[in-house]
Amino acid sequence: MRLGEVERLRGELSEFVADVFASLPRRDQRRWGGCYLRGLMLDGRRKSVQPMAERLPDGNMQALQQFVNQSPWDPLPVRRRIAERLAGLITPEVWVVDDVSFPKCGTRSVGVARQYCGAVGKRANCQVAVSVHAATDTASCPLNWQLYLPREWTDNLARCRAAGVPAGVGHQEKWRLALGLLDTLADWQLAARVVVADAGYGASTPFRLALEERGLSYVVALTGKEVAHPEAAEPHQPAYGGLGPPTLPRYRTSPRSLPRLAAELPVSRYAEVTWREGSKGPMTSRFALLRVRPAGKQALRAAQEAGGGHYEWDGVLPVRTVLVEWPSDETAPTGYWTSNLPAATPIEDLVRWAKMRWRIEHDYRELKHGLGLDHFEGRTWRGWHHHVTLVTAAQAFLTLHRLHPKAHTPA
């Protein structure tokens, strides 16, 4: 946005800042919070502190640096208020779990390591953050964030202390970070209708089981390498030979891969489904539903534990729905998703929810290219979390303005 456009919104922005930054104890903190948001929204190639301060009429580099890097305000109450306002406005159909990378030079920025970087499509020096977004087909916004710390960081306490990582923050897999974010949202009295995630999360049986334990419904992607039994398959009990431990129930046939199970379906089971209007017309493909019993090692172990242990388990694997996408012009399926929603859930709903991750790519484009999500040049834990919270606030304000230009005054 140009300076004149930002200045015309200054009144509305002041109301927004007063609401979402109400938890900040000092007036000068709220003032610099509003200033930082205007800097993020202004046109400019870089959205780090120095160029933003130079573009703003009331910019002060030292004050903005102190506000984002050293000022001890808690970002969580700010995120909570943003999440409450946006969730109430856009009425999300799904919450999308995802992660995003920030290419970095050097080794001192908190969490930076050589790891897979989606921004460049290969392993590179970067930071990675896990996020949860509220989404519909027409609007979306990030609700919460957490920075991922590789073991090379958490195993080096001196390095963590130098970057200001709080005591007690250790290494956690990304799917565990996502569960922590979902738990925080639940503590904020925000409820997810359906959780959506890509295969980086969906292929994790512990992640799916943890969602079920929390009473959450999900439609999450799979890799296509998973194996399962058909729904109709039943375990049998082999006769006991009289020696050693009792013979355990087992399925008569080996589990089959998802591509093979999909290929065994008759063509009549596949239907054309349109999930939204794209820039070039309706987004349409061919889909089918499979009812299967997941049978990978993690699924077997989880079923045994749920059934009372190795020797108490009756051998029955739980049934789940798998959504298969197989375009008519392809020789093999191109996508798989699994869900714990009721079997009667319409396929049109499952497809729409599975495909709603596209909104998050839209979020990341706006957050990065428009609002400088990955332009932060500080190195500390506090500074990073402050910056992403402020970028989230800027995007939330713009989303509110786009949907309801006069809806910024809190109820």
Coordinates of N, CA, C and O in Angstrom, one line a residue, residues 17 36 55 70 74 77 105 138 164 187 195 210 276 310 322 326 342 367 389 407:
V17 N -5.5 -1.5 16.7 CA -4.4 -1.6 17.6 C -4.8 -1.5 19.1 O -4.3 -2.3 19.9
Y36 N 4.7 -0.1 13.7 CA 5.3 -1.3 13.1 C 4.3 -1.8 12.0 O 4.7 -2.2 10.9
R55 N 10.8 4.8 5.8 CA 9.7 5.1 4.9 C 8.6 5.8 5.7 O 7.7 6.4 5.1
Q70 N 13.6 -6.3 22.1 CA 13.9 -6.3 23.5 C 12.7 -6.1 24.5 O 12.7 -6.6 25.6
D74 N 4.3 -9.9 25.9 CA 3.9 -11.3 25.6 C 3.1 -11.3 24.3 O 2.0 -10.7 24.3
P77 N -1.2 -13.2 24.2 CA -2.5 -12.5 24.3 C -2.9 -11.7 23.1 O -4.1 -11.6 22.7
C105 N 21.1 -16.7 6.4 CA 22.5 -16.8 6.3 C 23.1 -16.9 7.7 O 22.4 -16.5 8.7
T138 N -13.1 -18.3 1.0 CA -13.0 -16.9 0.7 C -12.0 -16.1 1.6 O -11.7 -15.0 1.3
G164 N 18.2 -16.4 23.5 CA 17.1 -16.1 24.4 C 16.0 -17.1 24.4 O 14.8 -16.8 24.7
D187 N -7.6 -23.9 24.6 CA -7.6 -23.2 25.9 C -8.2 -21.8 25.7 O -8.7 -21.2 26.6
V195 N -9.8 -30.5 11.1 CA -8.4 -30.2 11.0 C -7.9 -30.7 9.7 O -8.1 -31.9 9.3
A210 N -3.6 -38.6 18.2 CA -3.7 -37.5 19.1 C -4.8 -36.6 18.8 O -5.5 -36.1 19.7
R276 N -14.3 -25.9 -6.1 CA -14.4 -24.4 -6.1 C -14.2 -23.9 -7.5 O -13.8 -24.6 -8.4
H310 N -0.5 -56.7 23.7 CA -0.2 -57.6 22.7 C -1.0 -58.9 22.8 O -1.5 -59.4 21.8
V322 N -10.6 -43.3 3.3 CA -9.5 -42.8 2.5 C -10.2 -42.2 1.2 O -11.0 -42.8 0.5
W326 N -8.2 -39.5 -8.6 CA -7.6 -40.1 -9.8 C -8.2 -39.4 -11.0 O -9.2 -39.8 -11.5
P342 N -17.6 -39.3 10.0 CA -18.5 -40.4 9.8 C -18.6 -40.9 8.4 O -18.3 -40.1 7.4
L367 N 1.8 -13.0 3.4 CA 2.6 -12.7 4.6 C 4.0 -12.5 4.3 O 4.7 -11.7 4.9
T389 N 4.1 -12.2 15.1 CA 2.8 -11.8 15.7 C 2.4 -10.5 15.1 O 1.2 -10.3 14.8
A407 N -15.8 -2.6 10.0 CA -16.0 -3.5 11.1 C -14.9 -3.6 12.1 O -14.8 -4.5 12.8

